[in-house]
Amino acid sequence: VDERFPGAAKINAVLDGEQQENMHYGRTLAKDMEEWAADGMAGSISSNVSPVYYFNERFISFTQQTHEYSGGAHGMPYWIPHTFDLQTGEELGLKDFVANDEEEFKEIVTEHFEEMYHVDPELFWDDAINTVRENSGFEASFYLRKDGLVIYYGPYDLAAYAAGFIEI
């Protein structure tokens, strides 16, 4: 994050720490991959910062996007969300943006998902609505956009891998 923002040093320290953890994990995985290669198997891991979903003088919101392949039909993508206050350097959670209590928030997210679900119910697992209801509290993965807040679920959470990330 550009040092012109008062919270930049704190934000960059958090991101650097995360990057160090990722590199340690990658080195550990590389040792496993050497063994796999000896057995004729392959593996890989990659990580990128997403486009910035939201940015103004106060907030920045993005995801760290990782893809890990350790054999099988396909690799597995993961998104690690980050929303920071550029003035304080604090990483923010849903409670910082949502005025509703947690149960009201779960109902709002579930209602939005039900609209998506009813457009193409065959796309989703049978228990997808209940999964959203149970897992859309203040600990849910999210990012900000200009038009609002996005709660997201990874492949296999609500639907098959081919459906990708589901964004509500």
C-alpha atoms as a printed R data frame, in Angstrom:
    type eleno elety resid chain resno       x       y       z
1   ATOM     1    CA   VAL     A     1   0.000   0.000   0.000
2   ATOM     2    CA   ASP     A     2   1.281   3.434  -0.917
3   ATOM     3    CA   GLU     A     3   2.996   5.109   2.040
4   ATOM     4    CA   ARG     A     4   0.968   8.318   1.518
5   ATOM     5    CA   PHE     A     5  -1.809   6.640   3.521
6   ATOM     6    CA   PRO     A     6  -1.328   6.879   7.308
7   ATOM     7    CA   GLY     A     7  -2.137   3.178   7.815
8   ATOM     8    CA   ALA     A     8   0.170   1.911   5.069
9   ATOM     9    CA   ALA     A     9   3.010   0.661   7.302
10  ATOM    10    CA   LYS     A    10   0.614  -1.396   9.426
11  ATOM    11    CA   ILE     A    11  -1.196  -2.796   6.374
12  ATOM    12    CA   ASN     A    12   2.052  -3.648   4.609
13  ATOM    13    CA   ALA     A    13   3.307  -5.435   7.747
14  ATOM    14    CA   VAL     A    14   0.153  -7.601   7.773
15  ATOM    15    CA   LEU     A    15   0.493  -8.397   4.060
16  ATOM    16    CA   ASP     A    16   4.216  -9.073   4.395
17  ATOM    17    CA   GLY     A    17   3.541 -11.470   7.285
18  ATOM    18    CA   GLU     A    18   0.953 -13.271   5.195
19  ATOM    19    CA   GLN     A    19   3.381 -13.465   2.285
20  ATOM    20    CA   GLN     A    20   6.069 -14.931   4.547
21  ATOM    21    CA   GLU     A    21   3.604 -17.593   5.731
22  ATOM    22    CA   ASN     A    22   2.679 -18.346   2.112
23  ATOM    23    CA   MET     A    23   6.327 -18.694   1.130
24  ATOM    24    CA   HIS     A    24   6.996 -21.038   4.075
25  ATOM    25    CA   TYR     A    25   3.987 -23.140   3.087
26  ATOM    26    CA   GLY     A    26   5.169 -23.123  -0.545
27  ATOM    27    CA   ARG     A    27   8.637 -24.364   0.437
28  ATOM    28    CA   THR     A    28   7.078 -27.131   2.534
29  ATOM    29    CA   LEU     A    29   4.800 -28.088  -0.345
30  ATOM    30    CA   ALA     A    30   7.754 -28.030  -2.767
31  ATOM    31    CA   LYS     A    31   9.454 -30.766  -0.726
32  ATOM    32    CA   ASP     A    32   6.317 -32.895  -1.032
33  ATOM    33    CA   MET     A    33   6.173 -32.155  -4.760
34  ATOM    34    CA   GLU     A    34   9.731 -33.439  -5.194
35  ATOM    35    CA   GLU     A    35   8.589 -36.748  -3.740
36  ATOM    36    CA   TRP     A    36   5.486 -36.723  -5.930
37  ATOM    37    CA   ALA     A    37   7.600 -36.033  -9.032
38  ATOM    38    CA   ALA     A    38   9.718 -39.088  -8.221
39  ATOM    39    CA   ASP     A    39   6.464 -41.061  -8.329
40  ATOM    40    CA   GLY     A    40   5.435 -39.454 -11.645
41  ATOM    41    CA   MET     A    41   2.924 -37.004 -10.153
42  ATOM    42    CA   ALA     A    42   2.853 -33.217 -10.399
43  ATOM    43    CA   GLY     A    43   1.780 -30.363  -8.183
44  ATOM    44    CA   SER     A    44   1.871 -26.571  -8.089
45  ATOM    45    CA   ILE     A    45   0.876 -23.545  -6.066
46  ATOM    46    CA   SER     A    46   0.417 -19.970  -7.207
47  ATOM    47    CA   SER     A    47  -0.824 -16.833  -5.538
48  ATOM    48    CA   ASN     A    48  -1.912 -13.440  -6.841
49  ATOM    49    CA   VAL     A    49  -3.602 -10.342  -5.517
50  ATOM    50    CA   SER     A    50  -7.006  -9.838  -7.123
51  ATOM    51    CA   PRO     A    51  -7.974  -6.644  -8.790
52  ATOM    52    CA   VAL     A    52  -8.843  -4.105  -6.129
53  ATOM    53    CA   TYR     A    53 -12.604  -4.418  -5.723
54  ATOM    54    CA   TYR     A    54 -12.996  -1.186  -3.775
55  ATOM    55    CA   PHE     A    55 -10.736   1.782  -3.148
56  ATOM    56    CA   ASN     A    56 -11.202   5.305  -1.898
57  ATOM    57    CA   GLU     A    57  -9.261   7.559   0.461
58  ATOM    58    CA   ARG     A    58 -10.529   5.522   3.434
59  ATOM    59    CA   PHE     A    59 -10.825   1.854   2.435
60  ATOM    60    CA   ILE     A    60  -9.226  -0.746   0.202
61  ATOM    61    CA   SER     A    61 -10.777  -4.176  -0.398
62  ATOM    62    CA   PHE     A    62  -9.279  -7.089  -2.349
63  ATOM    63    CA   THR     A    63  -8.613 -10.818  -2.119
64  ATOM    64    CA   GLN     A    64  -5.400 -12.791  -2.205
65  ATOM    65    CA   GLN     A    65  -6.112 -15.519  -4.751
66  ATOM    66    CA   THR     A    66  -4.285 -18.820  -4.414
67  ATOM    67    CA   HIS     A    67  -4.469 -21.911  -6.575
68  ATOM    68    CA   GLU     A    68  -3.085 -25.203  -5.329
69  ATOM    69    CA   TYR     A    69  -2.772 -28.381  -7.369
70  ATOM    70    CA   SER     A    70  -1.739 -31.543  -5.560
71  ATOM    71    CA   GLY     A    71  -2.997 -34.184  -7.962
72  ATOM    72    CA   GLY     A    72  -6.427 -35.199  -9.125
73  ATOM    73    CA   ALA     A    73  -8.757 -33.787 -11.732
74  ATOM    74    CA   HIS     A    74  -8.035 -30.125 -10.952
75  ATOM    75    CA   GLY     A    75  -6.425 -27.777  -8.479
76  ATOM    76    CA   MET     A    76  -8.257 -25.880  -5.774
77  ATOM    77    CA   PRO     A    77  -8.602 -22.093  -5.715
78  ATOM    78    CA   TYR     A    78  -8.819 -20.093  -2.485
79  ATOM    79    CA   TRP     A    79  -9.549 -16.422  -1.892
80  ATOM    80    CA   ILE     A    80  -8.301 -14.745   1.272
81  ATOM    81    CA   PRO     A    81 -10.261 -11.502   1.784
82  ATOM    82    CA   HIS     A    82  -8.731  -8.235   2.929
83  ATOM    83    CA   THR     A    83 -10.486  -4.970   3.676
84  ATOM    84    CA   PHE     A    84  -8.367  -2.316   5.360
85  ATOM    85    CA   ASP     A    85  -8.906   1.159   6.756
86  ATOM    86    CA   LEU     A    86  -6.204   3.154   4.962
87  ATOM    87    CA   GLN     A    87  -6.158   5.771   7.718
88  ATOM    88    CA   THR     A    88  -5.648   3.449  10.723
89  ATOM    89    CA   GLY     A    89  -4.204   0.367   9.040
90  ATOM    90    CA   GLU     A    90  -6.795  -1.833  10.764
91  ATOM    91    CA   GLU     A    91  -8.155  -4.863   8.944
92  ATOM    92    CA   LEU     A    92 -11.929  -4.588   9.037
93  ATOM    93    CA   GLY     A    93 -14.656  -7.158   9.425
94  ATOM    94    CA   LEU     A    94 -18.313  -7.307   8.522
95  ATOM    95    CA   LYS     A    95 -19.294  -5.796  11.883
96  ATOM    96    CA   ASP     A    96 -17.529  -2.607  10.762
97  ATOM    97    CA   PHE     A    97 -19.917  -2.213   7.799
98  ATOM    98    CA   VAL     A    98 -23.190  -3.854   8.799
99  ATOM    99    CA   ALA     A    99 -25.671  -2.015  11.022
100 ATOM   100    CA   ASN     A   100 -27.936  -5.061  11.467
101 ATOM   101    CA   ASP     A   101 -27.407  -7.628  14.186
102 ATOM   102    CA   GLU     A   102 -25.931 -10.941  13.061
103 ATOM   103    CA   GLU     A   103 -29.225 -12.839  12.782
104 ATOM   104    CA   GLU     A   104 -30.805 -10.070  10.678
105 ATOM   105    CA   PHE     A   105 -27.716 -10.024   8.489
106 ATOM   106    CA   LYS     A   106 -27.895 -13.807   7.970
107 ATOM   107    CA   GLU     A   107 -31.523 -13.459   6.872
108 ATOM   108    CA   ILE     A   108 -30.675 -10.673   4.403
109 ATOM   109    CA   VAL     A   109 -27.837 -12.689   2.847
110 ATOM   110    CA   THR     A   110 -30.002 -15.815   2.725
111 ATOM   111    CA   GLU     A   111 -32.829 -13.922   0.994
112 ATOM   112    CA   HIS     A   112 -30.412 -12.630  -1.657
113 ATOM   113    CA   PHE     A   113 -29.025 -16.129  -2.164
114 ATOM   114    CA   GLU     A   114 -32.522 -17.643  -2.432
115 ATOM   115    CA   GLU     A   115 -33.172 -15.280  -5.369
116 ATOM   116    CA   MET     A   116 -30.040 -16.651  -7.075
117 ATOM   117    CA   TYR     A   117 -30.942 -20.213  -6.145
118 ATOM   118    CA   HIS     A   118 -34.424 -20.051  -7.660
119 ATOM   119    CA   VAL     A   119 -33.044 -18.863 -11.009
120 ATOM   120    CA   ASP     A   120 -31.142 -22.161 -11.424
121 ATOM   121    CA   PRO     A   121 -31.735 -24.567  -8.512
122 ATOM   122    CA   GLU     A   122 -30.061 -27.457 -10.366
123 ATOM   123    CA   LEU     A   123 -26.749 -25.587 -10.132
124 ATOM   124    CA   PHE     A   124 -26.618 -25.787  -6.327
125 ATOM   125    CA   TRP     A   125 -26.402 -28.551  -3.738
126 ATOM   126    CA   ASP     A   126 -29.701 -29.467  -2.102
127 ATOM   127    CA   ASP     A   127 -28.596 -27.967   1.226
128 ATOM   128    CA   ALA     A   128 -27.132 -24.753  -0.253
129 ATOM   129    CA   ILE     A   129 -29.748 -22.433   1.266
130 ATOM   130    CA   ASN     A   130 -29.195 -23.903   4.730
131 ATOM   131    CA   THR     A   131 -25.422 -23.664   4.255
132 ATOM   132    CA   VAL     A   132 -25.731 -19.960   3.457
133 ATOM   133    CA   ARG     A   133 -28.088 -19.387   6.389
134 ATOM   134    CA   GLU     A   134 -25.687 -21.110   8.793
135 ATOM   135    CA   ASN     A   135 -22.458 -19.601   7.407
136 ATOM   136    CA   SER     A   136 -23.290 -16.010   6.508
137 ATOM   137    CA   GLY     A   137 -22.659 -14.483   9.913
138 ATOM   138    CA   PHE     A   138 -20.089 -11.849  10.746
139 ATOM   139    CA   GLU     A   139 -17.231 -14.320  10.138
140 ATOM   140    CA   ALA     A   140 -18.207 -14.868   6.475
141 ATOM   141    CA   SER     A   141 -15.717 -14.088   3.716
142 ATOM   142    CA   PHE     A   142 -16.474 -10.749   2.074
143 ATOM   143    CA   TYR     A   143 -15.162  -7.839   0.079
144 ATOM   144    CA   LEU     A   144 -16.504  -4.396  -0.750
145 ATOM   145    CA   ARG     A   145 -17.525  -3.071  -4.163
146 ATOM   146    CA   LYS     A   146 -18.849   0.345  -5.173
147 ATOM   147    CA   ASP     A   147 -22.370  -1.078  -5.310
148 ATOM   148    CA   GLY     A   148 -22.216  -2.853  -1.954
149 ATOM   149    CA   LEU     A   149 -20.872  -5.728   0.029
150 ATOM   150    CA   VAL     A   150 -20.183  -9.195  -1.417
151 ATOM   151    CA   ILE     A   151 -20.297 -12.402   0.628
152 ATOM   152    CA   TYR     A   152 -18.642 -15.255  -1.232
153 ATOM   153    CA   TYR     A   153 -18.320 -19.027  -1.043
154 ATOM   154    CA   GLY     A   154 -15.648 -21.191  -2.652
155 ATOM   155    CA   PRO     A   155 -15.980 -24.107  -5.037
156 ATOM   156    CA   TYR     A   156 -17.785 -27.073  -3.478
157 ATOM   157    CA   ASP     A   157 -19.294 -24.952  -0.671
158 ATOM   158    CA   LEU     A   158 -22.658 -24.456  -2.408
159 ATOM   159    CA   ALA     A   159 -22.243 -26.142  -5.788
160 ATOM   160    CA   ALA     A   160 -19.916 -28.240  -7.907
161 ATOM   161    CA   TYR     A   161 -16.369 -27.095  -8.670
162 ATOM   162    CA   ALA     A   162 -17.411 -25.969 -12.165
163 ATOM   163    CA   ALA     A   163 -19.722 -23.312 -10.669
164 ATOM   164    CA   GLY     A   164 -16.657 -21.535  -9.279
165 ATOM   165    CA   PHE     A   165 -16.960 -18.981  -6.511
166 ATOM   166    CA   ILE     A   166 -20.519 -18.020  -5.630
167 ATOM   167    CA   GLU     A   167 -20.858 -14.308  -4.868
168 ATOM   168    CA   ILE     A   168 -23.885 -12.909  -3.068
